[in-house]
Structure formats: structure tokens, C-alpha cells
Amino acid sequence: DTGVSQDPRHKITKRGQNVTFRCDPISEHNRLYWYRQTLGQGPEFLTYFQNEAQLEKSRLLSDRFSAERPKGSFSTLEIQRTEQGDSAMYLCASSLGQGTYNEQFFGPGTRLTVL
Amino acid sequence: EDKVVQSPLSLVVHEGDTVTLNCSYEVTNFRSLLWYKQEKKAPTFLFMLTSSGIEKKSGRLSSILDKKELFSILNITATQTGDSAVYLCAVERGGSTLGRLYFGRGTQLTVWP
């Protein structure tokens, strides 16, 4: 499968624990995005990378959230001291990032439940 | 504040019906508008509409963009049960936030056999 992959697909954790998610983009894509989606809402932008550089962070991304893309390939999203309000689907997307217009392709998501 | 508004929020039709989904937007420095289909998993890309491509068609699905009136529609003809999904509209801004997508809440389409 050459699409965007995410791991794990589901994560249940207790409030206060730290969690880390991984995203592997489509191999030739140099842009990688993180979104969060709650029930009945569209995805909300969190952050994105151009290669290894993190170019933008949403105000939704509090100090408890950190994202990395150390070698410009896969990315990790860590949430520290999880809260029940962090329960959501975390989606990763990638795009070529070259040329004029680039559609974003999404991975299957990681569903986080904070008890 | 940038807004993307989709209507209706939900729609129930019978197989064979034609449906029109709406997306209006208020976004500064508009660059492109995208439609995605989301079943119980990640959104899958349908169309991208830009200043140079305001009409797209693929099989039973088609979409147009009206940049003057700031809206887009997605048409599905001869609907099938497999079309049941949430349809998401997203707008991309240019400039410093290039690449960031602003999504609407989606339209939940249910097609009954």
C-alpha cells in the first residue's frame, strides 16, 4: 500500500498520560499535515511540515502538543498530560508541495479516547 | 474570520435520485476549493477547483466553483447506496498559510435502496 499510513489506529489512555502517534506520508510527498476531527465536525488544522521544517502551528495546538518530522519523512505527534477534551480522530495528510496546486491525501487516522 | 459553510448538514434520498450539495466560503486570499468523501475512515479526495479549473466531472459526480459568489456545488446523479457518506468541502488559502485547509462540517448523505 503506497498511501498515507498512521499508527496506531486506535488508542485508549487515561487522563494525564502521554501518547504519541506516527504518520508515514506517501514517499515522494514533502508536505505533511496534521488535523484533528471530532464527531460531527470537519477536520481542523493543527500543524504542517515542509520536509523537516514545521512551517505553521494552529492556536489549537497547545503547549501539551508537539510534532516532529526529524528526517523529512515520517512524523510524530505527541500529546502530553492528556485531557478528556483531547479525545478525537487525529488525521495525517501529505501532498507533493511542488508545482501550482497539490491535493492532500489523508491517512486512516488515529482515534484517541481519553478516559 | 475565515468560514466554510456546507448545506444541508444531512440529506436522505432514494437510489436513482440526483442530489446537490452546497458549500459557501468566506476566506481571504482564496487559492483552491476541494471536495472529499468520508465514509467511516479518512477523507478521500474527489475534486480540486481553482481559478483555472472551475468545473470538474468524474462519472456521476460533478462540481462547479463560482468565485464571484463564493460558493461551490457538488452534484451526484443516479445516486447509489455506495454514495452514502459525509461529503466535506475545504478551502485552501494562499500566502503565508499556503497548504492549510479550512473544512466545513460536511453533509451527511444517506442513500436508501
Short mmCIF file of C-alpha atoms in Angstrom, two decimals:
data_model
loop_
_atom_site.label_atom_id
_atom_site.label_comp_id
_atom_site.label_asym_id
_atom_site.label_seq_id
_atom_site.Cartn_x
_atom_site.Cartn_y
_atom_site.Cartn_z
CA ASP A 1 0.00 0.00 0.00
CA THR A 2 1.60 3.28 -1.08
CA GLY A 3 -0.88 5.60 0.64
CA VAL A 4 -0.52 7.55 3.88
CA SER A 5 -0.30 5.27 6.90
CA GLN A 6 -0.86 6.02 10.56
CA ASP A 7 -0.11 4.07 13.70
CA PRO A 8 -1.79 3.15 15.95
CA ARG A 9 -5.31 3.16 14.53
CA HIS A 10 -6.87 3.30 17.97
CA LYS A 11 -5.53 4.45 21.31
CA ILE A 12 -7.27 4.40 24.67
CA THR A 13 -5.49 6.13 27.51
CA LYS A 14 -6.16 7.51 30.94
CA ARG A 15 -6.24 11.20 31.61
CA GLY A 16 -2.80 12.54 32.40
CA GLN A 17 -0.89 10.01 30.32
CA ASN A 18 1.28 10.89 27.33
CA VAL A 19 0.56 9.47 23.88
CA THR A 20 2.47 9.51 20.61
CA PHE A 21 1.15 8.92 17.11
CA ARG A 22 3.09 8.21 13.96
CA CYS A 23 2.38 9.15 10.34
CA ASP A 24 4.16 7.86 7.24
CA PRO A 25 3.35 10.02 4.20
CA ILE A 26 3.34 8.99 0.57
CA SER A 27 7.03 8.55 -0.22
CA GLU A 28 7.60 11.38 -2.71
CA HIS A 29 5.48 13.91 -0.78
CA ASN A 30 7.44 16.60 1.01
CA ARG A 31 4.50 18.24 2.79
CA LEU A 32 2.86 16.63 5.80
CA TYR A 33 -0.17 17.90 7.70
CA TRP A 34 -1.87 17.03 10.99
CA TYR A 35 -5.59 17.61 11.55
CA ARG A 36 -7.98 16.79 14.37
CA GLN A 37 -11.59 15.77 13.81
CA THR A 38 -14.33 15.47 16.41
CA LEU A 39 -17.75 13.94 15.90
CA GLY A 40 -19.94 15.90 13.54
CA GLN A 41 -17.22 18.36 12.60
CA GLY A 42 -14.87 18.71 9.70
CA PRO A 43 -11.13 18.26 10.26
CA GLU A 44 -9.36 21.16 11.97
CA PHE A 45 -5.83 22.08 11.02
CA LEU A 46 -3.14 21.55 13.69
CA THR A 47 0.25 21.91 12.01
CA TYR A 48 2.21 21.18 8.87
CA PHE A 49 5.74 20.47 7.69
CA GLN A 50 7.64 21.19 4.51
CA ASN A 51 10.31 18.49 4.60
CA GLU A 52 11.63 18.64 8.18
CA ALA A 53 10.65 22.28 8.82
CA GLN A 54 7.47 22.93 10.82
CA LEU A 55 6.01 25.92 8.96
CA GLU A 56 2.80 26.63 10.81
CA LYS A 57 1.06 25.73 14.06
CA SER A 58 -2.59 26.34 14.81
CA ARG A 59 -3.72 28.04 18.00
CA LEU A 60 -5.44 24.71 18.70
CA LEU A 61 -2.01 23.23 19.30
CA SER A 62 -1.47 23.96 22.98
CA ASP A 63 1.86 23.57 24.77
CA ARG A 64 0.93 19.97 25.52
CA PHE A 65 1.12 19.11 21.82
CA SER A 66 4.34 18.71 19.90
CA ALA A 67 5.02 17.44 16.41
CA GLU A 68 8.24 16.47 14.72
CA ARG A 69 9.43 15.33 11.34
CA PRO A 70 13.11 14.79 12.01
CA LYS A 71 14.31 13.49 8.65
CA GLY A 72 11.62 14.90 6.46
CA SER A 73 9.92 11.52 6.11
CA PHE A 74 7.65 10.20 8.88
CA SER A 75 6.19 12.47 11.54
CA THR A 76 5.17 12.03 15.16
CA LEU A 77 2.53 13.90 17.13
CA GLU A 78 2.84 13.74 20.91
CA ILE A 79 0.23 14.83 23.41
CA GLN A 80 1.41 15.22 26.98
CA ARG A 81 -0.83 15.05 30.06
CA THR A 82 -3.85 14.08 28.00
CA GLU A 83 -7.26 15.53 28.84
CA GLN A 84 -10.71 14.19 28.01
CA GLY A 85 -11.12 17.04 25.53
CA ASP A 86 -8.26 15.58 23.50
CA SER A 87 -10.48 12.65 22.50
CA ALA A 88 -10.78 12.87 18.72
CA MET A 89 -9.64 11.39 15.43
CA TYR A 90 -6.15 12.60 14.54
CA LEU A 91 -5.65 12.67 10.79
CA CYS A 92 -2.43 12.98 8.86
CA ALA A 93 -2.27 14.08 5.23
CA SER A 94 0.50 14.60 2.71
CA SER A 95 0.96 16.41 -0.57
CA LEU A 96 3.69 16.92 -3.13
CA GLY A 97 4.17 20.55 -2.20
CA GLN A 98 5.57 21.37 -5.62
CA GLY A 99 4.05 22.97 -8.62
CA THR A 100 0.95 25.07 -8.60
CA TYR A 101 -1.73 23.07 -6.83
CA ASN A 102 -1.45 19.95 -4.73
CA GLU A 103 -4.30 17.94 -3.33
CA GLN A 104 -3.82 16.46 0.13
CA PHE A 105 -4.20 12.72 0.64
CA PHE A 106 -5.29 11.52 4.05
CA GLY A 107 -4.29 8.55 6.14
CA PRO A 108 -6.77 6.33 8.01
CA GLY A 109 -6.42 8.33 11.23
CA THR A 110 -5.71 7.51 14.86
CA ARG A 111 -8.77 7.51 17.09
CA LEU A 112 -7.82 8.68 20.58
CA THR A 113 -10.08 8.06 23.57
CA VAL A 114 -9.08 9.64 26.88
CA LEU A 115 -10.85 8.13 29.88
CA GLU B 1 -12.73 35.09 10.41
CA ASP B 2 -12.47 32.50 7.65
CA LYS B 3 -15.60 30.39 7.25
CA VAL B 4 -16.65 27.41 5.18
CA VAL B 5 -20.35 26.57 5.44
CA GLN B 6 -21.94 23.49 3.97
CA SER B 7 -25.62 22.80 3.45
CA PRO B 8 -27.64 20.84 4.05
CA LEU B 9 -26.00 19.15 7.03
CA SER B 10 -27.83 15.93 6.24
CA LEU B 11 -29.75 14.56 3.30
CA VAL B 12 -31.70 11.33 2.80
CA VAL B 13 -32.60 10.20 -0.72
CA HIS B 14 -33.52 7.05 -2.61
CA GLU B 15 -31.34 5.30 -5.13
CA GLY B 16 -31.51 6.97 -8.50
CA ASP B 17 -32.17 10.46 -7.15
CA THR B 18 -29.95 13.41 -8.02
CA VAL B 19 -28.51 15.46 -5.18
CA THR B 20 -26.85 18.86 -4.94
CA LEU B 21 -24.56 19.68 -2.05
CA ASN B 22 -23.62 23.27 -1.31
CA CYS B 23 -20.51 24.92 0.03
CA SER B 24 -20.11 28.65 0.60
CA TYR B 25 -16.96 30.28 1.86
CA GLU B 26 -15.54 33.49 3.21
CA VAL B 27 -11.78 33.11 3.04
CA THR B 28 -9.16 35.75 2.42
CA ASN B 29 -6.65 35.07 -0.31
CA PHE B 30 -8.58 32.13 -1.79
CA ARG B 31 -6.44 29.62 -3.66
CA SER B 32 -8.46 26.46 -4.23
CA LEU B 33 -11.54 24.53 -3.12
CA LEU B 34 -11.53 20.79 -2.57
CA TRP B 35 -14.23 18.17 -2.13
CA TYR B 36 -13.66 14.99 -0.14
CA LYS B 37 -15.81 11.94 0.56
CA GLN B 38 -15.58 10.47 4.04
CA GLU B 39 -17.02 7.12 4.95
CA LYS B 40 -16.14 5.64 8.32
CA LYS B 41 -12.49 6.36 7.73
CA ALA B 42 -10.23 9.04 6.29
CA PRO B 43 -11.43 11.56 3.71
CA THR B 44 -10.80 10.53 0.12
CA PHE B 45 -10.10 13.19 -2.48
CA LEU B 46 -12.76 13.90 -5.12
CA PHE B 47 -12.10 17.23 -6.84
CA MET B 48 -9.97 20.35 -6.69
CA LEU B 49 -11.35 23.57 -8.19
CA THR B 50 -9.22 26.62 -8.85
CA SER B 51 -9.32 29.83 -10.83
CA SER B 52 -8.16 27.89 -13.86
CA GLY B 53 -10.43 24.91 -13.31
CA ILE B 54 -13.90 25.88 -12.17
CA GLU B 55 -15.72 22.79 -13.43
CA LYS B 56 -14.83 19.17 -12.82
CA LYS B 57 -16.61 15.93 -13.69
CA SER B 58 -15.94 12.31 -12.92
CA GLY B 59 -18.57 9.77 -13.76
CA ARG B 60 -21.76 10.61 -11.88
CA LEU B 61 -20.09 13.33 -9.83
CA SER B 62 -19.55 16.90 -10.98
CA SER B 63 -18.67 20.16 -9.30
CA ILE B 64 -18.53 23.82 -10.15
CA LEU B 65 -16.94 26.81 -8.47
CA ASP B 66 -18.37 30.32 -8.54
CA LYS B 67 -15.56 32.60 -7.41
CA LYS B 68 -17.68 35.70 -7.74
CA GLU B 69 -20.47 34.46 -5.46
CA LEU B 70 -18.04 32.44 -3.30
CA PHE B 71 -19.67 29.04 -3.47
CA SER B 72 -19.33 25.61 -4.93
CA ILE B 73 -21.78 22.79 -5.57
CA LEU B 74 -21.24 19.07 -5.81
CA ASN B 75 -23.76 17.16 -7.90
CA ILE B 76 -24.30 13.43 -7.75
CA THR B 77 -26.63 11.93 -10.34
CA ALA B 78 -28.27 8.49 -10.24
CA THR B 79 -27.24 8.02 -6.62
CA GLN B 80 -26.31 4.58 -5.32
CA THR B 81 -26.16 3.20 -1.78
CA GLY B 82 -22.37 3.32 -2.05
CA ASP B 83 -22.59 7.11 -2.27
CA SER B 84 -23.70 7.21 1.37
CA ALA B 85 -21.00 9.17 3.19
CA VAL B 86 -20.10 12.55 4.61
CA TYR B 87 -19.04 14.98 1.89
CA LEU B 88 -16.55 17.57 3.04
CA CYS B 89 -15.74 20.87 1.41
CA ALA B 90 -12.39 22.51 2.16
CA VAL B 91 -10.80 25.75 1.08
CA GLU B 92 -7.10 26.46 0.75
CA ARG B 93 -5.72 29.92 1.29
CA GLY B 94 -2.66 31.25 -0.44
CA GLY B 95 0.10 33.36 1.00
CA SER B 96 1.69 32.58 4.35
CA THR B 97 -0.85 29.87 5.18
CA LEU B 98 -0.41 28.09 1.85
CA GLY B 99 -1.41 24.45 2.14
CA ARG B 100 -3.61 24.79 5.21
CA LEU B 101 -7.17 23.57 4.55
CA TYR B 102 -10.27 25.02 6.18
CA PHE B 103 -13.07 22.46 6.28
CA GLY B 104 -16.82 22.79 6.57
CA ARG B 105 -18.81 20.50 8.85
CA GLY B 106 -19.78 18.26 5.99
CA THR B 107 -23.04 16.99 4.53
CA GLN B 108 -24.16 13.54 5.67
CA LEU B 109 -25.71 11.85 2.62
CA THR B 110 -27.76 8.70 3.11
CA VAL B 111 -28.98 6.81 0.03
CA TRP B 112 -31.70 4.23 0.64
CA PRO B 113 -32.16 1.31 -1.74
#
